[in-house]
């Protein structure tokens, strides 16, 4: 139940969101290596693509994180689904990796993956996690985007156009193959993709995002194949940063507005229940330019998980300023279904990651969103 | 009415003769106990063939295994690609063995000096561990592991999985081995002693069996490395994810696996989903034909194969264990029949009072059932206790002949308990059938003539046609071919039936012989009053006398028959050992301690051993497990000229032509062992196709040879060929001829000092060891024989008790005539002794027939070994003296007891 | 008659109890050599118990039994057995022949017990068979003989070793009148010829009539 390394992943995810809270550092203060020998992200990165869409085993932690919304061609009302597909990579301590291992059963990297699917009409929520060592059944290319874990994979089918294919599924119940094409260019969060994560000089990551991917493909649910289209969000982040002990969890939101803009929001929750000052909301304009904005994050209702007993916020009122109109706007984030909890056995950490609709205060639908809520389960506080 | 009858008939009777009732229950119990013990031991020995992976995975849906050799790792991505849409987990597995080090061969001591080590005669039979290598990261994905109480990696240890990746290999042990694991485990693996750090206890999968005591789990690549099989896996197990269309997907997986097995591995299809970080392993040689690369099976299928493999052996034991029960049945019959006769007056009164005949019959059957139940219950207890001992003996045999078992305590399960009880009750009710009918047929108004014994069951024991017919039928049945049980196992049904007919015929013959013997002894009647009385009875034996003799014949015939089989077997093995073992030293991995241990000597090791200056010639042998027609067998590679060219090598049939022994000319030729020929119905001149990693090879059989060491059969080809086919230069064993003047013990000590992981036998110690294992293998049959005989002798005593109780009036008369107690006892002793003599004579004669059937039909058909008939004269004589002597002694005691019976006088 | 003035059997104040019930209460009587005594009395008067004591099968609680001068109630079992085998013959109501032995063999058995030499054995058996009129049936088994014939064999067996005392327990109890009369006649003749004392337990007047005198028992006491 309690597998150590995946825990590191999620705690690292947690740390990743500390990126925005740090003070500026001089380049000379940043070491090239962490004390345990992993590479430390440096300011002013020069990315080369498609290589940097691939894996960076020099860094301790890396993930490719897809969330999105699917629609069938059914008329007049298409069936709607939300999905999550996440590939994690975690490096073994360098000393461990030093002694030889067979290629088919490596021991330098461990790969964890999560898949989830929610049927908006019925609320049926499926999810599965998978753990493998680097080797014959899990791998990530160091030259291009090509990650695999069992029969789940994410790879470029055309690196030039950054067109990719996601193959995933949940046990025997769902299986999907999607083609994802960037509808908007790659976004580099932080300072041109160098993203600070905390006060410590090593606490930083490289953070690349496709905020809007056009999706087309097939979802096979219970043996029935459904052609689907939709849109997705993809984060790719890698770092070697360490855990901050003061945080209990975070709330994260990606929203895609019908008007062609996106929002990315995260809130770091401190042990005393307050939000960390580093919590940030960023607008992505139609041309891809980024703009931060003030915000007010107000959970309106809660939901108690019957699986774990954790209590999660549900309807959330988000007040911010539109950078274009400079007017205050109010969004209501409303999960399609409360039960989108991933009670992880392999990861050892339970979190909530769910498809939501983005509403105006008057109830008008403005877009769709994915909300991530961590640290509401007892487990995470224990590990703080 | 019925309860009253039961109280009156059964309880009172039991109270009036508590000793006899207790003895009867005890005998039944003994019969049930032997039967149950053997069954439990059999079951434990077989169930300890575990599909070891079950412990970790629950039950896999499918398994693939190479028909010969192993699978390359390269099949894994190929399998993943082929099964991508079926939601199936793919778990490669590697399995090997290691043995615990010999007490004197611990690495430290071996380093210090091999003097003590060399002096100790080596022995087989140290504990063998099964080393199971699975991907310990990937198995966490199994639902069975996720709900396991204690997973492999516990929280809070810090490193978790990454500990697994440390420089030191870790092992997990069974909770049955030690509740708190030791810090490390010392093992001999292949030719090396190793010390492995123990990380913890093996967690048990939900629905999976508990880890057997000898199971050791390692991370797969660590075990590959430990046993020198990098890049290879033994099998791949497939576990389907639950959910949609499970059965359809299961079928589809099997279909695709079967299809894929026949397809040549295609690099392109494999690389479609092939992770870029994996360097391609060279795929196996191109397949010359479309032989399957692997065989698809299920864990149940593997277990079934193991079960059928030992079926013949276990059936033989079960049949043997039934003797005691059979003799017990005779005795219950005797006792109940005696009771009916003695209580006839009582029954007649009841009948005249209007009790229905059916009620009386039911009451008697109920009494028999109660006896059976009591005997059965007690027998279960005894049987359970006996099984704890027997399981070790059965396990040793299975280990020596078939496969690695980790024998655990034999558990008494409900089905076994029920079967044991049922055996007791059924035997008892069966035995009570005729007496119950006789009781029911007692006429109500019958004027009872006192002392007239109503001999039941005597009629068929007086029938010459029956005796001769049964024997003739038995002879005819030996011609019957064996029953095919599948999986290469055949059960000699005809042989067993022939033995049964022989026993029946022999029993009737003995019964017929009693009066004849009485007539022959008649002159002795003039010698004294005791003789006169005894011979009078022998001349006119009752059904009881006849039954007792028949029961004794059964026990003696079987015991002596088995003795003849074992003696013949031993003689043949001795001869084979003499001719097969002619080198001075025999070396193998010290890790190889059982039939299936696959520990071998690395090329560097055996070359170093062979290079010892005192060695004149080294002969290398490599064995490969093989599946042929779904039956496990062995392919051996050796120096044919050297191994078979020695004087006295035991050919079955004509020796092979000269070219078969010349490596330059014997490609495509093979020698097969006799058991192989029997199992696969392959004769000299036939061809067979064996799968190898380099593709199937067709071989012509050049000759058959004797091999009492491997019941599964061996195909022997020149090692030059197997080395190529398997791309493998390891040696299973090597034998060394030393230069003249070299002292084997000295060379052995020398070699041991340099190679502590190697087990070395000198010629004489190996011969002794082979015979020791042989005797150990048969130890359980000795125990069964002794129990059967003991029951039969006690049965004789009980029969005489019954006879004397029938003859109370006569005893009164004898006393009135002035017979002393000793004279009455002497008369009974003569009566019983002559019965035993008669049964022994017939039983011994019968045993030669049974021995012949056991050797030439039952053994030949189940194991395929030709044995030279050899009767152990001294052993048989001892058996005869023992039975006759005990017969006299026991009868004397019964007579003394009978002489003191109170007069059954009437007022 | 001239052999001895001492009685063949002397019973003095014999007492025998089974639990609280006194079966024999100070019974005393004597039987002279060659004398036939009928022991009569109603059922339960103690006849059979007394006979068992006389035959050495049972022992009195007190009192004395002298058989031919030997005090048999004090003999050890072996000596008692020897005395019985040599000096006492017994006849039963139900004959009690050994069913597996022929008539001749049954008769011969007491002589075998006494280790009488074989020629003498066969002579005496033959003589007795002639005497009881069964020479032709010598090799018949008991089951092949009629009741009367069986009892004649039993009488022959009881007398073959020439005992001094013959004990007979209702010897005609299981026979019809004609056969019973024959047996009684045979008994009288044979005891006369061999001067054997006879104690005959009986209910029947006909049987008692062959005796020289009667000893009548009632409730364990001799009433006459």
PDB file of N, CA, C and O in Angstrom, chain A residues 1-5 92 96 99 102 104-105 107 128 130-133 135-137 139 148 151 171-173 175 222-223 345-346, chain B residues 73 76 80 84 87 135 138 140-141 146 155 158 161-162 165-166 219-222 241-244 249 273 275-278:
ATOM      1  N   UNK A   1       0.805  -1.182   0.000  1.00  0.00           N
ATOM      2  CA  UNK A   1       0.000   0.000   0.000  1.00  0.00           C
ATOM      3  C   UNK A   1       0.856   1.257   0.000  1.00  0.00           C
ATOM      4  O   UNK A   1       0.556   2.232  -0.627  1.00  0.00           O
ATOM      5  N   UNK A   2       1.920   1.176   0.754  1.00  0.00           N
ATOM      6  CA  UNK A   2       2.722   2.404   0.900  1.00  0.00           C
ATOM      7  C   UNK A   2       4.038   2.225   0.163  1.00  0.00           C
ATOM      8  O   UNK A   2       5.000   1.731   0.708  1.00  0.00           O
ATOM      9  N   UNK A   3       4.007   2.592  -1.072  1.00  0.00           N
ATOM     10  CA  UNK A   3       5.232   2.467  -1.857  1.00  0.00           C
ATOM     11  C   UNK A   3       5.975   3.787  -1.821  1.00  0.00           C
ATOM     12  O   UNK A   3       5.415   4.840  -2.102  1.00  0.00           O
ATOM     13  N   UNK A   4       7.189   3.684  -1.480  1.00  0.00           N
ATOM     14  CA  UNK A   4       7.944   4.892  -1.201  1.00  0.00           C
ATOM     15  C   UNK A   4       8.162   5.809  -2.407  1.00  0.00           C
ATOM     16  O   UNK A   4       7.817   6.974  -2.344  1.00  0.00           O
ATOM     17  N   UNK A   5       8.700   5.304  -3.486  1.00  0.00           N
ATOM     18  CA  UNK A   5       9.105   6.244  -4.544  1.00  0.00           C
ATOM     19  C   UNK A   5       7.958   7.064  -5.122  1.00  0.00           C
ATOM     20  O   UNK A   5       8.113   8.266  -5.290  1.00  0.00           O
ATOM     21  N   UNK A  92      16.502   6.617  -9.599  1.00  0.00           N
ATOM     22  CA  UNK A  92      17.051   5.974  -8.411  1.00  0.00           C
ATOM     23  C   UNK A  92      18.272   6.771  -7.950  1.00  0.00           C
ATOM     24  O   UNK A  92      18.866   7.496  -8.748  1.00  0.00           O
ATOM     25  N   UNK A  96      22.949   3.789  -6.591  1.00  0.00           N
ATOM     26  CA  UNK A  96      22.216   2.578  -6.943  1.00  0.00           C
ATOM     27  C   UNK A  96      22.327   2.291  -8.426  1.00  0.00           C
ATOM     28  O   UNK A  96      22.529   1.162  -8.858  1.00  0.00           O
ATOM     29  N   UNK A  99      25.774   0.469 -10.417  1.00  0.00           N
ATOM     30  CA  UNK A  99      26.162  -0.908 -10.729  1.00  0.00           C
ATOM     31  C   UNK A  99      25.299  -1.450 -11.855  1.00  0.00           C
ATOM     32  O   UNK A  99      24.164  -1.027 -12.032  1.00  0.00           O
ATOM     33  N   UNK A 102      20.627  -5.320 -16.225  1.00  0.00           N
ATOM     34  CA  UNK A 102      20.249  -5.668 -17.591  1.00  0.00           C
ATOM     35  C   UNK A 102      19.281  -4.628 -18.153  1.00  0.00           C
ATOM     36  O   UNK A 102      18.526  -4.018 -17.413  1.00  0.00           O
ATOM     37  N   UNK A 104      16.640  -4.985 -19.867  1.00  0.00           N
ATOM     38  CA  UNK A 104      15.228  -5.312 -19.767  1.00  0.00           C
ATOM     39  C   UNK A 104      14.695  -5.099 -18.349  1.00  0.00           C
ATOM     40  O   UNK A 104      13.498  -4.969 -18.147  1.00  0.00           O
ATOM     41  N   UNK A 105      15.584  -5.111 -17.374  1.00  0.00           N
ATOM     42  CA  UNK A 105      15.151  -4.931 -15.993  1.00  0.00           C
ATOM     43  C   UNK A 105      16.067  -3.908 -15.327  1.00  0.00           C
ATOM     44  O   UNK A 105      16.915  -4.249 -14.512  1.00  0.00           O
ATOM     45  N   UNK A 107      17.463  -0.623 -13.200  1.00  0.00           N
ATOM     46  CA  UNK A 107      17.164  -0.131 -11.859  1.00  0.00           C
ATOM     47  C   UNK A 107      17.631   1.319 -11.677  1.00  0.00           C
ATOM     48  O   UNK A 107      17.893   1.753 -10.587  1.00  0.00           O
ATOM     49  N   UNK A 128      -6.814   3.989 -12.830  1.00  0.00           N
ATOM     50  CA  UNK A 128      -5.852   2.909 -12.630  1.00  0.00           C
ATOM     51  C   UNK A 128      -4.471   3.522 -12.531  1.00  0.00           C
ATOM     52  O   UNK A 128      -4.185   4.558 -13.155  1.00  0.00           O
ATOM     53  N   UNK A 130      -0.144   2.474 -12.428  1.00  0.00           N
ATOM     54  CA  UNK A 130       0.753   1.418 -12.892  1.00  0.00           C
ATOM     55  C   UNK A 130       2.185   1.803 -12.556  1.00  0.00           C
ATOM     56  O   UNK A 130       2.574   2.967 -12.684  1.00  0.00           O
ATOM     57  N   UNK A 131       2.923   0.816 -12.105  1.00  0.00           N
ATOM     58  CA  UNK A 131       4.290   1.057 -11.650  1.00  0.00           C
ATOM     59  C   UNK A 131       5.222   0.084 -12.370  1.00  0.00           C
ATOM     60  O   UNK A 131       4.938  -1.109 -12.424  1.00  0.00           O
ATOM     61  N   UNK A 132       6.288   0.583 -12.920  1.00  0.00           N
ATOM     62  CA  UNK A 132       7.249  -0.300 -13.575  1.00  0.00           C
ATOM     63  C   UNK A 132       8.644   0.277 -13.463  1.00  0.00           C
ATOM     64  O   UNK A 132       8.819   1.494 -13.377  1.00  0.00           O
ATOM     65  N   UNK A 133       9.609  -0.621 -13.469  1.00  0.00           N
ATOM     66  CA  UNK A 133      10.988  -0.163 -13.552  1.00  0.00           C
ATOM     67  C   UNK A 133      11.300   0.157 -15.009  1.00  0.00           C
ATOM     68  O   UNK A 133      10.624  -0.355 -15.918  1.00  0.00           O
ATOM     69  N   UNK A 135      12.816  -0.412 -18.341  1.00  0.00           N
ATOM     70  CA  UNK A 135      13.203  -1.713 -18.874  1.00  0.00           C
ATOM     71  C   UNK A 135      12.287  -2.071 -20.004  1.00  0.00           C
ATOM     72  O   UNK A 135      11.817  -1.194 -20.734  1.00  0.00           O
ATOM     73  N   UNK A 136      11.989  -3.368 -20.085  1.00  0.00           N
ATOM     74  CA  UNK A 136      11.248  -3.825 -21.253  1.00  0.00           C
ATOM     75  C   UNK A 136       9.822  -3.291 -21.269  1.00  0.00           C
ATOM     76  O   UNK A 136       9.217  -3.169 -22.311  1.00  0.00           O
ATOM     77  N   UNK A 137       9.274  -2.986 -20.100  1.00  0.00           N
ATOM     78  CA  UNK A 137       7.852  -2.631 -20.077  1.00  0.00           C
ATOM     79  C   UNK A 137       7.601  -1.163 -19.723  1.00  0.00           C
ATOM     80  O   UNK A 137       6.469  -0.764 -19.572  1.00  0.00           O
ATOM     81  N   UNK A 139       9.571   2.902 -20.348  1.00  0.00           N
ATOM     82  CA  UNK A 139      10.755   3.615 -20.801  1.00  0.00           C
ATOM     83  C   UNK A 139      10.373   5.031 -21.214  1.00  0.00           C
ATOM     84  O   UNK A 139       9.202   5.342 -21.392  1.00  0.00           O
ATOM     85  N   UNK A 148       6.533   5.430 -22.219  1.00  0.00           N
ATOM     86  CA  UNK A 148       5.709   4.225 -22.272  1.00  0.00           C
ATOM     87  C   UNK A 148       5.682   3.592 -20.889  1.00  0.00           C
ATOM     88  O   UNK A 148       6.688   3.608 -20.165  1.00  0.00           O
ATOM     89  N   UNK A 151       1.157  -0.986 -21.601  1.00  0.00           N
ATOM     90  CA  UNK A 151       0.575  -0.688 -22.906  1.00  0.00           C
ATOM     91  C   UNK A 151       0.025   0.740 -22.962  1.00  0.00           C
ATOM     92  O   UNK A 151      -0.816   1.037 -23.786  1.00  0.00           O
ATOM     93  N   UNK A 171      -7.744  -0.555 -17.046  1.00  0.00           N
ATOM     94  CA  UNK A 171      -7.960  -2.002 -17.022  1.00  0.00           C
ATOM     95  C   UNK A 171      -8.606  -2.455 -18.330  1.00  0.00           C
ATOM     96  O   UNK A 171      -8.176  -2.043 -19.407  1.00  0.00           O
ATOM     97  N   UNK A 172      -9.641  -3.301 -18.222  1.00  0.00           N
ATOM     98  CA  UNK A 172     -10.259  -3.762 -19.458  1.00  0.00           C
ATOM     99  C   UNK A 172     -11.461  -2.909 -19.824  1.00  0.00           C
ATOM    100  O   UNK A 172     -12.088  -3.137 -20.846  1.00  0.00           O
ATOM    101  N   UNK A 173     -11.764  -1.941 -18.966  1.00  0.00           N
ATOM    102  CA  UNK A 173     -13.026  -1.239 -19.153  1.00  0.00           C
ATOM    103  C   UNK A 173     -12.933  -0.137 -20.208  1.00  0.00           C
ATOM    104  O   UNK A 173     -13.873   0.080 -20.953  1.00  0.00           O
ATOM    105  N   UNK A 175     -10.359   1.947 -23.114  1.00  0.00           N
ATOM    106  CA  UNK A 175      -9.107   1.991 -23.832  1.00  0.00           C
ATOM    107  C   UNK A 175      -9.236   3.134 -24.833  1.00  0.00           C
ATOM    108  O   UNK A 175     -10.290   3.344 -25.416  1.00  0.00           O
ATOM    109  N   UNK A 222     -16.110  -0.324 -22.447  1.00  0.00           N
ATOM    110  CA  UNK A 222     -16.813  -1.603 -22.320  1.00  0.00           C
ATOM    111  C   UNK A 222     -16.976  -2.277 -23.670  1.00  0.00           C
ATOM    112  O   UNK A 222     -18.025  -2.844 -23.984  1.00  0.00           O
ATOM    113  N   UNK A 223     -15.947  -2.190 -24.470  1.00  0.00           N
ATOM    114  CA  UNK A 223     -15.963  -2.887 -25.738  1.00  0.00           C
ATOM    115  C   UNK A 223     -16.645  -2.124 -26.862  1.00  0.00           C
ATOM    116  O   UNK A 223     -16.639  -2.573 -27.996  1.00  0.00           O
ATOM    117  N   UNK A 345      -3.081   3.243  -4.469  1.00  0.00           N
ATOM    118  CA  UNK A 345      -2.461   2.195  -3.660  1.00  0.00           C
ATOM    119  C   UNK A 345      -0.976   2.131  -3.947  1.00  0.00           C
ATOM    120  O   UNK A 345      -0.164   1.989  -3.054  1.00  0.00           O
ATOM    121  N   UNK A 346      -0.636   2.225  -5.218  1.00  0.00           N
ATOM    122  CA  UNK A 346       0.780   2.167  -5.569  1.00  0.00           C
ATOM    123  C   UNK A 346       1.470   3.463  -5.190  1.00  0.00           C
ATOM    124  O   UNK A 346       2.580   3.479  -4.692  1.00  0.00           O
TER     125      UNK A 346
ATOM    126  N   UNK B  73      14.786 -12.844 -23.319  1.00  0.00           N
ATOM    127  CA  UNK B  73      14.037 -11.668 -22.861  1.00  0.00           C
ATOM    128  C   UNK B  73      13.361 -10.939 -24.010  1.00  0.00           C
ATOM    129  O   UNK B  73      12.370 -10.255 -23.824  1.00  0.00           O
ATOM    130  N   UNK B  76       9.643 -10.519 -24.621  1.00  0.00           N
ATOM    131  CA  UNK B  76       8.753  -9.712 -23.786  1.00  0.00           C
ATOM    132  C   UNK B  76       8.139  -8.527 -24.535  1.00  0.00           C
ATOM    133  O   UNK B  76       6.917  -8.387 -24.548  1.00  0.00           O
ATOM    134  N   UNK B  80       4.246  -7.902 -25.455  1.00  0.00           N
ATOM    135  CA  UNK B  80       3.531  -6.685 -25.079  1.00  0.00           C
ATOM    136  C   UNK B  80       2.830  -6.106 -26.303  1.00  0.00           C
ATOM    137  O   UNK B  80       1.653  -5.742 -26.244  1.00  0.00           O
ATOM    138  N   UNK B  84      -1.343  -5.865 -26.764  1.00  0.00           N
ATOM    139  CA  UNK B  84      -1.500  -4.500 -26.265  1.00  0.00           C
ATOM    140  C   UNK B  84      -2.939  -4.153 -25.915  1.00  0.00           C
ATOM    141  O   UNK B  84      -3.188  -3.466 -24.939  1.00  0.00           O
ATOM    142  N   UNK B  87      -5.583  -5.726 -22.201  1.00  0.00           N
ATOM    143  CA  UNK B  87      -5.513  -5.442 -20.770  1.00  0.00           C
ATOM    144  C   UNK B  87      -4.990  -6.650 -19.998  1.00  0.00           C
ATOM    145  O   UNK B  87      -5.689  -7.272 -19.210  1.00  0.00           O
ATOM    146  N   UNK B 135       9.791  -9.833 -11.288  1.00  0.00           N
ATOM    147  CA  UNK B 135      10.047  -8.400 -11.265  1.00  0.00           C
ATOM    148  C   UNK B 135       9.305  -7.838 -10.055  1.00  0.00           C
ATOM    149  O   UNK B 135       8.081  -7.700 -10.063  1.00  0.00           O
ATOM    150  N   UNK B 138       7.164  -4.686 -10.778  1.00  0.00           N
ATOM    151  CA  UNK B 138       5.956  -4.855 -11.579  1.00  0.00           C
ATOM    152  C   UNK B 138       4.878  -5.642 -10.843  1.00  0.00           C
ATOM    153  O   UNK B 138       3.692  -5.400 -11.054  1.00  0.00           O
ATOM    154  N   UNK B 140       3.873  -5.296  -8.061  1.00  0.00           N
ATOM    155  CA  UNK B 140       3.052  -4.407  -7.242  1.00  0.00           C
ATOM    156  C   UNK B 140       1.765  -4.034  -7.971  1.00  0.00           C
ATOM    157  O   UNK B 140       0.783  -3.655  -7.353  1.00  0.00           O
ATOM    158  N   UNK B 141       1.753  -4.154  -9.307  1.00  0.00           N
ATOM    159  CA  UNK B 141       0.556  -3.821 -10.075  1.00  0.00           C
ATOM    160  C   UNK B 141      -0.544  -4.860  -9.922  1.00  0.00           C
ATOM    161  O   UNK B 141      -1.680  -4.619 -10.301  1.00  0.00           O
ATOM    162  N   UNK B 146      -1.699  -5.918  -4.151  1.00  0.00           N
ATOM    163  CA  UNK B 146      -2.110  -4.657  -3.558  1.00  0.00           C
ATOM    164  C   UNK B 146      -2.943  -4.865  -2.311  1.00  0.00           C
ATOM    165  O   UNK B 146      -3.015  -4.002  -1.454  1.00  0.00           O
ATOM    166  N   UNK B 155       6.475   0.904   4.061  1.00  0.00           N
ATOM    167  CA  UNK B 155       6.668   2.330   4.227  1.00  0.00           C
ATOM    168  C   UNK B 155       7.642   2.588   5.379  1.00  0.00           C
ATOM    169  O   UNK B 155       7.718   1.816   6.314  1.00  0.00           O
ATOM    170  N   UNK B 158      12.621   4.069   4.140  1.00  0.00           N
ATOM    171  CA  UNK B 158      13.477   5.074   3.529  1.00  0.00           C
ATOM    172  C   UNK B 158      13.631   4.821   2.050  1.00  0.00           C
ATOM    173  O   UNK B 158      13.105   5.542   1.223  1.00  0.00           O
ATOM    174  N   UNK B 161      11.693   0.802  -2.934  1.00  0.00           N
ATOM    175  CA  UNK B 161      12.145   0.074  -4.103  1.00  0.00           C
ATOM    176  C   UNK B 161      13.639   0.243  -4.355  1.00  0.00           C
ATOM    177  O   UNK B 161      14.293  -0.646  -4.849  1.00  0.00           O
ATOM    178  N   UNK B 162      14.109   1.430  -4.016  1.00  0.00           N
ATOM    179  CA  UNK B 162      15.497   1.689  -4.375  1.00  0.00           C
ATOM    180  C   UNK B 162      16.456   0.832  -3.560  1.00  0.00           C
ATOM    181  O   UNK B 162      17.567   0.574  -3.985  1.00  0.00           O
ATOM    182  N   UNK B 165      17.294  -1.987  -5.494  1.00  0.00           N
ATOM    183  CA  UNK B 165      18.243  -1.723  -6.568  1.00  0.00           C
ATOM    184  C   UNK B 165      19.671  -1.581  -6.048  1.00  0.00           C
ATOM    185  O   UNK B 165      20.581  -1.305  -6.809  1.00  0.00           O
ATOM    186  N   UNK B 166      19.856  -1.751  -4.747  1.00  0.00           N
ATOM    187  CA  UNK B 166      21.187  -1.597  -4.173  1.00  0.00           C
ATOM    188  C   UNK B 166      22.160  -2.623  -4.724  1.00  0.00           C
ATOM    189  O   UNK B 166      21.758  -3.567  -5.412  1.00  0.00           O
ATOM    190  N   UNK B 219      14.458 -10.444  -6.760  1.00  0.00           N
ATOM    191  CA  UNK B 219      14.137  -9.644  -7.921  1.00  0.00           C
ATOM    192  C   UNK B 219      14.710 -10.372  -9.147  1.00  0.00           C
ATOM    193  O   UNK B 219      15.809 -10.930  -9.093  1.00  0.00           O
ATOM    194  N   UNK B 220      13.938 -10.393 -10.221  1.00  0.00           N
ATOM    195  CA  UNK B 220      14.277 -11.237 -11.369  1.00  0.00           C
ATOM    196  C   UNK B 220      15.708 -11.057 -11.886  1.00  0.00           C
ATOM    197  O   UNK B 220      16.437 -12.040 -12.037  1.00  0.00           O
ATOM    198  N   UNK B 221      16.144  -9.808 -12.143  1.00  0.00           N
ATOM    199  CA  UNK B 221      17.499  -9.689 -12.713  1.00  0.00           C
ATOM    200  C   UNK B 221      18.572 -10.200 -11.749  1.00  0.00           C
ATOM    201  O   UNK B 221      19.619 -10.673 -12.188  1.00  0.00           O
ATOM    202  N   UNK B 222      18.291 -10.132 -10.446  1.00  0.00           N
ATOM    203  CA  UNK B 222      19.280 -10.612  -9.481  1.00  0.00           C
ATOM    204  C   UNK B 222      19.427 -12.120  -9.570  1.00  0.00           C
ATOM    205  O   UNK B 222      20.517 -12.668  -9.449  1.00  0.00           O
ATOM    206  N   UNK B 241      -6.320  -8.237 -16.558  1.00  0.00           N
ATOM    207  CA  UNK B 241      -6.993  -7.256 -15.709  1.00  0.00           C
ATOM    208  C   UNK B 241      -8.461  -7.649 -15.646  1.00  0.00           C
ATOM    209  O   UNK B 241      -9.031  -8.105 -16.648  1.00  0.00           O
ATOM    210  N   UNK B 242      -9.090  -7.457 -14.518  1.00  0.00           N
ATOM    211  CA  UNK B 242     -10.517  -7.786 -14.462  1.00  0.00           C
ATOM    212  C   UNK B 242     -11.297  -6.790 -15.306  1.00  0.00           C
ATOM    213  O   UNK B 242     -10.754  -5.803 -15.784  1.00  0.00           O
ATOM    214  N   UNK B 243     -12.563  -7.053 -15.459  1.00  0.00           N
ATOM    215  CA  UNK B 243     -13.410  -6.092 -16.159  1.00  0.00           C
ATOM    216  C   UNK B 243     -13.990  -6.668 -17.428  1.00  0.00           C
ATOM    217  O   UNK B 243     -14.182  -7.882 -17.554  1.00  0.00           O
ATOM    218  N   UNK B 244     -14.203  -5.788 -18.385  1.00  0.00           N
ATOM    219  CA  UNK B 244     -14.980  -6.090 -19.581  1.00  0.00           C
ATOM    220  C   UNK B 244     -14.490  -7.365 -20.300  1.00  0.00           C
ATOM    221  O   UNK B 244     -13.312  -7.540 -20.542  1.00  0.00           O
ATOM    222  N   UNK B 249     -11.441 -12.178 -23.548  1.00  0.00           N
ATOM    223  CA  UNK B 249     -10.053 -11.733 -23.632  1.00  0.00           C
ATOM    224  C   UNK B 249      -9.113 -12.877 -23.256  1.00  0.00           C
ATOM    225  O   UNK B 249      -8.049 -13.047 -23.843  1.00  0.00           O
ATOM    226  N   UNK B 273       6.536  -1.013 -30.619  1.00  0.00           N
ATOM    227  CA  UNK B 273       6.317  -0.436 -29.310  1.00  0.00           C
ATOM    228  C   UNK B 273       7.554  -0.588 -28.461  1.00  0.00           C
ATOM    229  O   UNK B 273       7.497  -0.547 -27.259  1.00  0.00           O
ATOM    230  N   UNK B 275      10.617   0.184 -26.484  1.00  0.00           N
ATOM    231  CA  UNK B 275      11.146   1.404 -25.895  1.00  0.00           C
ATOM    232  C   UNK B 275      12.542   1.677 -26.429  1.00  0.00           C
ATOM    233  O   UNK B 275      13.349   0.767 -26.548  1.00  0.00           O
ATOM    234  N   UNK B 276      12.817   2.906 -26.730  1.00  0.00           N
ATOM    235  CA  UNK B 276      14.094   3.236 -27.341  1.00  0.00           C
ATOM    236  C   UNK B 276      15.266   2.963 -26.410  1.00  0.00           C
ATOM    237  O   UNK B 276      16.364   2.699 -26.877  1.00  0.00           O
ATOM    238  N   UNK B 277      15.012   2.995 -25.109  1.00  0.00           N
ATOM    239  CA  UNK B 277      16.132   2.841 -24.195  1.00  0.00           C
ATOM    240  C   UNK B 277      16.586   1.387 -24.076  1.00  0.00           C
ATOM    241  O   UNK B 277      17.588   1.098 -23.469  1.00  0.00           O
ATOM    242  N   UNK B 278      15.807   0.493 -24.633  1.00  0.00           N
ATOM    243  CA  UNK B 278      16.194  -0.918 -24.520  1.00  0.00           C
ATOM    244  C   UNK B 278      17.007  -1.319 -25.730  1.00  0.00           C
ATOM    245  O   UNK B 278      16.564  -1.181 -26.864  1.00  0.00           O
TER     246      UNK B 278
END
